[in-house]
């Protein structure tokens, strides 16, 4: 293992007791950064997302496998070890792995792992340097702590869907979820930040920490400007389609042959936009001369811009705006993004080795380090692919491993 691990976290071992998306997103970040991530899965079943398809990966002979695209998206670079944590023997295996780990991440409901003596207090009694991160829907305390949660539900109850989507009085109006599980992803990012902060503190003190991270808290935190718009201005933020609530003009507009996004960020960019459109006088009009004025007079501005944009071909307009430093972009499909020349130049899509398929194309980490370059040695693991290796590292012999397998514990 050590020979294939590079990156700034190659010295760390992570015990991953999580499944689905939020916490596994954090542990995939650690794997990308070089940590040895040992993913514990249920024997014969594994992470729920293994079955979340189609699509499912095809093997090197073109036959369907049991590896879903969803699972592959969040588990690359990890090792899979199957353990039945409901058994005494399985619990001891996990405790033994935790004694050798730097970090444990889990996303069971509050207090579930306490029944198995796999909670933070139990594991840190044996390993005080351990950093233990719990990811739940609502945290370890409070009136909702025992409720189950999924990304979609948190997007709804956390306010995100109230500000996402077209206005109710417009065609297609109504609340919308984000097109990727954004609460899961942001929770994973916050988990990674929190754990790395705890690692930095442990380097000074020699003592680990316990992190209690809740998806609803994360959703409330990244309401960001919309939350502050309410706290400062007393307003209830509403859905406004693609229109930015604080900066204008920022919206989706139609040209003669397609849609594009305009993201003007300051008065200078607005003046350049007006020059490209052949109406330099708009930038000195008192209704539009400042951003605050443009926000107040957005309906009039939008009407003027929309009429002028329809006289342009989209790609020609974007090129002219780009030349003047005015942010604008086409609305690309996923295939168009992944084939974009910039994405290809940055090698964001790479072929990674996979046990059944030979190789699998992955979108890899965007993190780049000059002195600790990242390596991506493998795709996501097969269920239990590394069980024997992990148990050998714990000192178990072949007969002991065979006996555990015979009992269905691994």
Tab-separated table of C-alpha atoms in Angstrom:
chain	number	residue	atom	x	y	z
A	1	UNK	CA	0.000	0.000	0.000
A	2	UNK	CA	2.627	2.550	1.000
A	3	UNK	CA	4.401	2.331	-2.348
A	4	UNK	CA	1.326	3.540	-4.248
A	5	UNK	CA	0.329	6.309	-1.836
A	6	UNK	CA	1.469	9.829	-2.540
A	7	UNK	CA	0.060	13.221	-1.708
A	8	UNK	CA	0.101	15.314	1.441
A	9	UNK	CA	-1.953	12.851	3.546
A	10	UNK	CA	-0.010	9.694	2.670
A	11	UNK	CA	0.963	9.360	6.341
A	12	UNK	CA	-2.648	9.027	7.549
A	13	UNK	CA	-4.995	6.055	7.885
A	14	UNK	CA	-8.754	6.619	7.772
A	15	UNK	CA	-11.313	4.087	8.993
A	16	UNK	CA	-14.460	4.772	6.998
A	17	UNK	CA	-17.626	3.474	8.702
A	18	UNK	CA	-19.899	5.487	6.426
A	19	UNK	CA	-22.094	4.903	3.411
A	20	UNK	CA	-24.230	6.753	0.850
A	21	UNK	CA	-22.712	10.159	-0.041
A	22	UNK	CA	-21.978	12.825	2.581
A	23	UNK	CA	-19.301	11.168	4.730
A	24	UNK	CA	-17.955	9.007	1.864
A	25	UNK	CA	-17.361	12.227	-0.091
A	26	UNK	CA	-15.056	13.357	2.719
A	27	UNK	CA	-13.220	10.043	2.838
A	28	UNK	CA	-12.786	10.092	-0.950
A	29	UNK	CA	-11.109	13.485	-0.564
A	30	UNK	CA	-8.741	11.897	1.957
A	31	UNK	CA	-8.049	8.999	-0.423
A	32	UNK	CA	-7.306	11.458	-3.243
A	33	UNK	CA	-4.902	13.245	-0.914
A	34	UNK	CA	-3.030	10.001	-0.331
A	35	UNK	CA	-4.518	8.639	2.903
A	36	UNK	CA	-5.111	4.906	3.286
A	37	UNK	CA	-8.914	4.769	3.509
A	38	UNK	CA	-10.339	1.480	4.775
A	39	UNK	CA	-14.048	1.321	3.972
A	40	UNK	CA	-16.043	-1.039	6.191
A	41	UNK	CA	-19.021	-2.618	4.411
A	42	UNK	CA	-21.692	-5.183	5.230
A	43	UNK	CA	-20.797	-8.689	4.021
A	44	UNK	CA	-22.718	-9.643	0.885
A	45	UNK	CA	-24.473	-6.276	0.631
A	46	UNK	CA	-22.066	-3.388	0.987
A	47	UNK	CA	-22.770	0.302	0.715
A	48	UNK	CA	-26.378	1.004	-0.339
A	49	UNK	CA	-25.153	3.002	-3.327
A	50	UNK	CA	-23.629	-0.093	-4.951
A	51	UNK	CA	-27.184	-0.911	-6.085
A	52	UNK	CA	-28.225	2.639	-6.990
A	53	UNK	CA	-28.426	2.175	-10.741
A	54	UNK	CA	-28.581	1.874	-13.637
A	55	UNK	CA	-26.130	2.675	-15.004
A	56	UNK	CA	-23.837	-0.126	-13.870
A	57	UNK	CA	-20.230	-0.567	-14.882
A	58	UNK	CA	-19.424	-3.148	-17.554
A	59	UNK	CA	-16.454	-5.452	-17.084
A	60	UNK	CA	-13.597	-5.892	-19.552
A	61	UNK	CA	-15.754	-8.361	-21.526
A	62	UNK	CA	-18.700	-5.974	-21.782
A	63	UNK	CA	-20.793	-7.795	-19.180
A	64	UNK	CA	-22.765	-5.888	-16.547
A	65	UNK	CA	-21.278	-5.784	-13.043
A	66	UNK	CA	-22.811	-4.852	-9.697
A	67	UNK	CA	-20.820	-1.588	-9.544
A	68	UNK	CA	-23.105	1.427	-9.991
A	69	UNK	CA	-21.975	4.734	-11.391
A	70	UNK	CA	-23.176	6.340	-8.163
A	71	UNK	CA	-20.904	4.149	-6.014
A	72	UNK	CA	-17.945	4.707	-8.328
A	73	UNK	CA	-18.378	8.487	-8.058
A	74	UNK	CA	-17.676	8.598	-4.330
A	75	UNK	CA	-15.408	5.665	-3.434
A	76	UNK	CA	-12.343	5.778	-5.668
A	77	UNK	CA	-9.001	4.980	-4.113
A	78	UNK	CA	-10.430	3.252	-1.028
A	79	UNK	CA	-9.977	-0.297	0.252
A	80	UNK	CA	-13.131	-2.329	0.927
A	81	UNK	CA	-13.224	-4.590	3.988
A	82	UNK	CA	-16.388	-6.529	4.818
A	83	UNK	CA	-17.250	-6.846	8.520
A	84	UNK	CA	-20.515	-7.639	10.273
A	85	UNK	CA	-20.457	-5.027	13.011
A	86	UNK	CA	-23.480	-6.584	14.710
A	87	UNK	CA	-21.284	-9.484	15.869
A	88	UNK	CA	-18.833	-9.478	18.757
A	89	UNK	CA	-16.015	-10.661	16.500
A	90	UNK	CA	-16.817	-7.995	13.914
A	91	UNK	CA	-16.796	-5.279	16.541
A	92	UNK	CA	-13.382	-6.391	17.746
A	93	UNK	CA	-12.034	-6.237	14.180
A	94	UNK	CA	-13.268	-2.662	13.848
A	95	UNK	CA	-11.799	-1.726	17.233
A	96	UNK	CA	-8.458	-3.223	16.196
A	97	UNK	CA	-8.490	-1.207	12.975
A	98	UNK	CA	-9.389	1.935	14.925
A	99	UNK	CA	-6.383	1.444	17.216
A	100	UNK	CA	-4.162	1.764	14.147
A	101	UNK	CA	-6.134	4.616	12.541
A	102	UNK	CA	-5.710	8.367	12.668
A	103	UNK	CA	-9.302	9.178	11.731
A	104	UNK	CA	-12.689	7.472	12.008
A	105	UNK	CA	-15.661	8.797	10.071
A	106	UNK	CA	-19.158	7.364	10.539
A	107	UNK	CA	-22.697	8.386	9.625
A	108	UNK	CA	-24.907	6.143	11.726
A	109	UNK	CA	-27.887	7.620	13.560
A	110	UNK	CA	-27.014	9.244	16.874
A	111	UNK	CA	-25.891	6.764	19.570
A	112	UNK	CA	-26.232	3.706	17.295
A	113	UNK	CA	-22.559	2.784	17.504
A	114	UNK	CA	-22.547	3.222	21.277
A	115	UNK	CA	-24.391	-0.116	21.502
A	116	UNK	CA	-21.409	-1.793	19.834
A	117	UNK	CA	-18.757	0.144	21.792
A	118	UNK	CA	-17.691	1.729	18.512
A	119	UNK	CA	-18.627	5.265	19.523
A	120	UNK	CA	-16.117	8.072	19.970
A	121	UNK	CA	-15.627	7.580	23.706
A	122	UNK	CA	-14.996	3.841	23.369
A	123	UNK	CA	-12.562	4.038	20.465
A	124	UNK	CA	-10.690	7.074	21.792
A	125	UNK	CA	-10.193	5.339	25.158
A	126	UNK	CA	-7.875	2.943	23.295
A	127	UNK	CA	-6.462	5.578	20.930
A	128	UNK	CA	-6.453	9.131	22.370
A	129	UNK	CA	-4.882	10.463	19.156
A	130	UNK	CA	-7.922	9.343	17.179
A	131	UNK	CA	-10.008	11.988	15.409
A	132	UNK	CA	-13.612	10.790	15.350
A	133	UNK	CA	-16.094	12.500	13.019
A	134	UNK	CA	-19.829	11.727	13.169
A	135	UNK	CA	-21.959	12.866	10.237
A	136	UNK	CA	-25.723	12.783	10.763
A	137	UNK	CA	-28.784	14.571	9.481
A	138	UNK	CA	-29.359	16.628	12.607
A	139	UNK	CA	-26.442	16.144	14.996
A	140	UNK	CA	-25.897	14.264	18.240
A	141	UNK	CA	-28.370	16.345	20.266
A	142	UNK	CA	-31.535	18.372	19.861
A	143	UNK	CA	-35.189	17.519	19.156
A	144	UNK	CA	-34.467	16.010	15.707
A	145	UNK	CA	-31.377	13.968	16.580
A	146	UNK	CA	-33.132	10.607	16.091
A	147	UNK	CA	-34.625	11.456	12.692
A	148	UNK	CA	-33.255	9.961	9.495
A	149	UNK	CA	-32.262	12.366	6.733
A	150	UNK	CA	-31.470	12.347	3.038
A	151	UNK	CA	-30.083	15.152	0.906
A	152	UNK	CA	-33.416	15.866	-0.813
A	153	UNK	CA	-35.239	16.281	2.501
A	154	UNK	CA	-32.548	18.579	3.895
A	155	UNK	CA	-32.599	20.719	0.740
A	156	UNK	CA	-36.331	21.149	1.374
A	157	UNK	CA	-36.403	21.759	5.127
A	158	UNK	CA	-33.110	23.670	5.095
A	159	UNK	CA	-34.471	26.471	2.895
A	160	UNK	CA	-32.495	25.757	-0.273
A	161	UNK	CA	-35.536	24.798	-2.356
A	162	UNK	CA	-37.339	27.968	-1.279
A	163	UNK	CA	-34.738	30.012	-3.192
A	164	UNK	CA	-34.086	27.557	-6.051
A	165	UNK	CA	-36.327	27.401	-9.115
A	166	UNK	CA	-38.488	29.751	-11.116
A	167	UNK	CA	-41.021	32.086	-9.529
A	168	UNK	CA	-44.466	30.612	-8.923
A	169	UNK	CA	-46.052	33.015	-11.410
A	170	UNK	CA	-43.682	32.005	-14.229
A	171	UNK	CA	-43.871	28.958	-16.525
A	172	UNK	CA	-42.209	26.045	-14.747
A	173	UNK	CA	-42.425	27.912	-11.461
A	174	UNK	CA	-42.092	26.158	-8.143
A	175	UNK	CA	-39.440	24.808	-5.806
A	176	UNK	CA	-36.548	22.819	-7.275
A	177	UNK	CA	-33.751	20.783	-5.813
A	178	UNK	CA	-30.206	21.267	-7.031
A	179	UNK	CA	-29.200	18.825	-9.784
A	180	UNK	CA	-26.507	17.139	-7.658
A	181	UNK	CA	-26.830	16.129	-3.954
A	182	UNK	CA	-25.346	19.427	-2.872
A	183	UNK	CA	-26.043	19.065	0.865
A	184	UNK	CA	-24.250	15.710	0.901
A	185	UNK	CA	-21.325	17.166	-1.029
A	186	UNK	CA	-21.044	20.284	1.114
A	187	UNK	CA	-21.328	18.193	4.280
A	188	UNK	CA	-18.476	16.052	3.005
A	189	UNK	CA	-16.420	19.154	2.322
A	190	UNK	CA	-17.106	20.560	5.796
A	191	UNK	CA	-16.216	17.170	7.290
A	192	UNK	CA	-12.885	17.168	5.441
A	193	UNK	CA	-12.104	20.711	6.603
A	194	UNK	CA	-13.018	19.887	10.208
A	195	UNK	CA	-10.963	16.694	10.282
A	196	UNK	CA	-7.915	18.376	8.783
A	197	UNK	CA	-8.217	21.177	11.362
A	198	UNK	CA	-8.253	18.503	14.075
A	199	UNK	CA	-5.184	16.851	12.501
A	200	UNK	CA	-3.360	20.194	12.604
A	201	UNK	CA	-4.278	20.656	16.275
A	202	UNK	CA	-3.224	17.082	17.099
A	203	UNK	CA	0.181	17.799	15.575
A	204	UNK	CA	0.605	20.445	18.305
A	205	UNK	CA	-1.081	18.727	21.249
A	206	UNK	CA	-0.823	14.987	20.545
A	207	UNK	CA	-4.537	14.599	21.300
A	208	UNK	CA	-7.338	13.882	18.836
A	209	UNK	CA	-10.861	15.275	18.873
A	210	UNK	CA	-14.549	14.476	18.302
A	211	UNK	CA	-16.469	16.227	15.522
A	212	UNK	CA	-20.283	16.385	15.448
A	213	UNK	CA	-21.422	17.453	11.976
A	214	UNK	CA	-25.097	17.796	10.977
A	215	UNK	CA	-26.436	18.097	7.439
A	216	UNK	CA	-29.129	20.577	8.479
A	217	UNK	CA	-26.484	22.771	10.136
A	218	UNK	CA	-24.442	22.646	6.940
A	219	UNK	CA	-27.455	23.604	4.829
A	220	UNK	CA	-28.207	26.547	7.115
A	221	UNK	CA	-24.557	27.627	6.936
A	222	UNK	CA	-24.385	27.703	3.148
A	223	UNK	CA	-27.576	29.693	2.718
A	224	UNK	CA	-24.839	32.347	2.758
A	225	UNK	CA	-25.972	35.626	1.167
A	226	UNK	CA	-29.626	34.558	1.164
A	227	UNK	CA	-29.576	34.094	4.943
A	228	UNK	CA	-27.829	37.435	5.451
A	229	UNK	CA	-30.277	39.139	3.104
A	230	UNK	CA	-32.940	38.087	5.594
A	231	UNK	CA	-30.962	38.827	8.769
A	232	UNK	CA	-29.842	42.261	7.560
A	233	UNK	CA	-32.836	43.345	5.512
A	234	UNK	CA	-35.675	41.487	7.203
A	235	UNK	CA	-36.818	40.064	3.880
A	236	UNK	CA	-37.933	36.528	3.176
A	237	UNK	CA	-35.787	35.495	0.169
A	238	UNK	CA	-37.859	34.116	-2.694
A	239	UNK	CA	-37.228	32.027	-5.780
A	240	UNK	CA	-36.185	34.223	-8.647
A	241	UNK	CA	-35.249	31.729	-11.320
A	242	UNK	CA	-31.711	32.334	-12.507
A	243	UNK	CA	-31.716	36.020	-11.582
A	244	UNK	CA	-29.179	36.955	-8.900
A	245	UNK	CA	-30.831	38.649	-5.900
A	246	UNK	CA	-28.000	41.118	-5.247
A	247	UNK	CA	-26.009	41.649	-8.462
A	248	UNK	CA	-27.325	42.640	-11.902
A	249	UNK	CA	-27.295	41.836	-14.693
A	250	UNK	CA	-26.773	38.167	-13.799
A	251	UNK	CA	-29.264	35.823	-15.420
A	252	UNK	CA	-29.895	33.413	-18.285
A	253	UNK	CA	-30.618	35.182	-21.569
A	254	UNK	CA	-31.612	34.009	-25.035
A	255	UNK	CA	-29.720	34.826	-28.212
A	256	UNK	CA	-30.984	34.163	-31.707
A	257	UNK	CA	-29.717	30.563	-31.596
A	258	UNK	CA	-29.527	29.531	-27.948
A	259	UNK	CA	-29.202	30.445	-24.293
A	260	UNK	CA	-26.226	31.773	-22.370
A	261	UNK	CA	-25.379	32.987	-18.878
A	262	UNK	CA	-24.354	36.572	-18.216
A	263	UNK	CA	-22.594	37.271	-14.905
A	264	UNK	CA	-21.717	40.965	-14.742
A	265	UNK	CA	-20.033	41.627	-11.395
A	266	UNK	CA	-19.271	45.364	-11.317
A	267	UNK	CA	-19.953	48.708	-12.968
A	268	UNK	CA	-16.891	48.488	-15.206
A	269	UNK	CA	-18.026	45.175	-16.653
A	270	UNK	CA	-21.496	46.618	-17.196
A	271	UNK	CA	-20.038	49.529	-19.165
A	272	UNK	CA	-18.102	47.060	-21.358
A	273	UNK	CA	-21.291	45.056	-21.912
A	274	UNK	CA	-23.118	48.173	-23.078
A	275	UNK	CA	-20.304	48.996	-25.508
A	276	UNK	CA	-20.440	45.490	-27.031
A	277	UNK	CA	-24.198	45.838	-27.433
A	278	UNK	CA	-23.823	49.227	-29.145
A	279	UNK	CA	-25.569	51.117	-26.342
A	280	UNK	CA	-22.821	52.770	-24.308
A	281	UNK	CA	-25.388	55.300	-23.055
A	282	UNK	CA	-27.056	52.629	-20.895
A	283	UNK	CA	-24.110	52.615	-18.493
A	284	UNK	CA	-24.633	56.315	-17.665
A	285	UNK	CA	-28.417	56.063	-17.389
A	286	UNK	CA	-29.248	56.811	-13.732
A	287	UNK	CA	-31.413	53.669	-13.628
A	288	UNK	CA	-28.411	51.484	-14.444
A	289	UNK	CA	-25.272	53.436	-13.506
A	290	UNK	CA	-24.666	51.489	-10.270
A	291	UNK	CA	-25.318	47.931	-9.234
A	292	UNK	CA	-27.849	49.017	-6.602
A	293	UNK	CA	-29.741	50.953	-9.266
A	294	UNK	CA	-29.640	47.990	-11.652
A	295	UNK	CA	-31.073	45.702	-8.970
A	296	UNK	CA	-33.904	48.178	-8.282
A	297	UNK	CA	-34.640	48.649	-11.982
A	298	UNK	CA	-34.019	45.073	-13.032
A	299	UNK	CA	-37.274	44.607	-15.041
A	300	UNK	CA	-36.482	47.593	-17.301
A	301	UNK	CA	-32.852	46.513	-17.716
A	302	UNK	CA	-33.772	42.926	-18.479
A	303	UNK	CA	-36.229	44.024	-21.155
A	304	UNK	CA	-33.593	46.174	-22.880
A	305	UNK	CA	-30.892	43.494	-22.721
A	306	UNK	CA	-33.192	40.685	-23.839
A	307	UNK	CA	-34.251	42.535	-26.950
A	308	UNK	CA	-30.657	43.340	-27.918
A	309	UNK	CA	-29.305	39.839	-27.229
A	310	UNK	CA	-31.803	38.354	-29.689
A	311	UNK	CA	-29.957	40.116	-32.514
A	312	UNK	CA	-26.751	38.137	-31.808
A	313	UNK	CA	-25.615	34.594	-32.448
A	314	UNK	CA	-24.731	33.093	-29.078
A	315	UNK	CA	-21.140	32.003	-29.691
A	316	UNK	CA	-20.281	35.277	-31.422
A	317	UNK	CA	-21.679	37.310	-28.527
A	318	UNK	CA	-19.861	35.210	-25.913
A	319	UNK	CA	-16.589	35.619	-27.812
A	320	UNK	CA	-17.015	39.392	-27.977
A	321	UNK	CA	-17.895	39.622	-24.290
A	322	UNK	CA	-14.969	37.409	-23.367
A	323	UNK	CA	-12.596	39.657	-25.317
A	324	UNK	CA	-13.805	42.605	-23.230
A	325	UNK	CA	-13.535	40.772	-19.907
A	326	UNK	CA	-17.283	40.459	-19.368
A	327	UNK	CA	-18.131	37.068	-17.780
A	328	UNK	CA	-20.464	35.056	-20.006
A	329	UNK	CA	-20.776	31.362	-20.772
A	330	UNK	CA	-22.783	28.787	-22.714
A	331	UNK	CA	-24.968	26.366	-20.772
A	332	UNK	CA	-23.118	23.126	-21.358
A	333	UNK	CA	-24.376	19.592	-20.978
A	334	UNK	CA	-22.392	17.158	-18.827
A	335	UNK	CA	-20.725	15.575	-21.911
A	336	UNK	CA	-19.790	19.038	-23.175
A	337	UNK	CA	-18.205	19.921	-19.830
A	338	UNK	CA	-16.136	16.740	-19.724
A	339	UNK	CA	-14.904	17.301	-23.280
A	340	UNK	CA	-14.143	21.016	-22.798
A	341	UNK	CA	-10.558	21.824	-23.918
A	342	UNK	CA	-9.748	23.361	-20.537
A	343	UNK	CA	-10.989	20.310	-18.619
A	344	UNK	CA	-8.999	18.070	-20.953
A	345	UNK	CA	-5.883	20.198	-20.571
A	346	UNK	CA	-6.194	20.020	-16.780
A	347	UNK	CA	-6.585	16.211	-16.984
A	348	UNK	CA	-9.704	16.268	-14.869
A	349	UNK	CA	-10.963	13.050	-16.506
A	350	UNK	CA	-8.606	10.099	-16.187
A	351	UNK	CA	-8.636	6.341	-16.675
A	352	UNK	CA	-8.124	4.587	-13.327
A	353	UNK	CA	-7.428	0.859	-12.861
A	354	UNK	CA	-10.416	-1.288	-11.894
A	355	UNK	CA	-10.353	-4.959	-10.942
A	356	UNK	CA	-13.266	-6.054	-13.161
A	357	UNK	CA	-13.408	-3.417	-15.890
A	358	UNK	CA	-9.675	-3.005	-16.446
A	359	UNK	CA	-10.039	0.758	-16.219
A	360	UNK	CA	-12.779	3.286	-15.552
A	361	UNK	CA	-12.918	6.939	-16.538
A	362	UNK	CA	-13.245	9.163	-13.472
A	363	UNK	CA	-13.556	12.857	-12.816
A	364	UNK	CA	-10.678	13.252	-10.376
A	365	UNK	CA	-9.846	15.686	-7.599
A	366	UNK	CA	-9.383	19.348	-8.588
A	367	UNK	CA	-6.671	19.790	-5.934
A	368	UNK	CA	-3.170	20.401	-7.292
A	369	UNK	CA	0.023	20.530	-5.226
A	370	UNK	CA	3.412	21.503	-6.549
A	371	UNK	CA	5.410	19.559	-3.965
A	372	UNK	CA	3.016	16.691	-3.237
A	373	UNK	CA	1.325	15.747	-6.510
A	374	UNK	CA	-1.750	13.561	-6.222
A	375	UNK	CA	-1.858	10.055	-7.657
A	376	UNK	CA	-5.026	8.114	-8.394
A	377	UNK	CA	-3.891	4.479	-8.163
A	378	UNK	CA	-7.281	2.800	-8.552
A	379	UNK	CA	-10.998	3.164	-9.064
A	380	UNK	CA	-13.551	2.193	-6.402
A	381	UNK	CA	-13.057	-1.244	-4.815
A	382	UNK	CA	-15.110	-4.380	-5.265
A	383	UNK	CA	-17.080	-5.413	-2.199
A	384	UNK	CA	-14.651	-6.915	0.301
A	385	UNK	CA	-11.763	-6.748	-2.142
A	386	UNK	CA	-9.223	-5.903	0.569
A	387	UNK	CA	-10.635	-7.793	3.543
A	388	UNK	CA	-7.896	-10.413	3.712
A	389	UNK	CA	-5.111	-7.839	3.325
A	390	UNK	CA	-6.489	-5.728	6.181
A	391	UNK	CA	-6.865	-8.714	8.498
A	392	UNK	CA	-3.352	-9.905	7.734
A	393	UNK	CA	-2.139	-6.433	8.707
A	394	UNK	CA	-3.907	-6.946	12.043
A	395	UNK	CA	-1.928	-10.157	12.540
A	396	UNK	CA	-4.603	-12.729	11.713
A	397	UNK	CA	-3.541	-15.943	10.041
A	398	UNK	CA	-5.157	-17.717	7.101
A	399	UNK	CA	-7.042	-20.172	9.331
A	400	UNK	CA	-8.482	-17.384	11.480
A	401	UNK	CA	-9.587	-15.462	8.393
A	402	UNK	CA	-11.184	-18.597	6.916
A	403	UNK	CA	-13.054	-19.226	10.192
A	404	UNK	CA	-14.404	-15.666	10.227
A	405	UNK	CA	-15.549	-16.021	6.634
A	406	UNK	CA	-17.194	-19.328	7.425
A	407	UNK	CA	-19.274	-17.648	10.142
A	408	UNK	CA	-20.311	-14.851	7.771
A	409	UNK	CA	-18.543	-12.249	9.900
A	410	UNK	CA	-16.442	-10.982	6.979
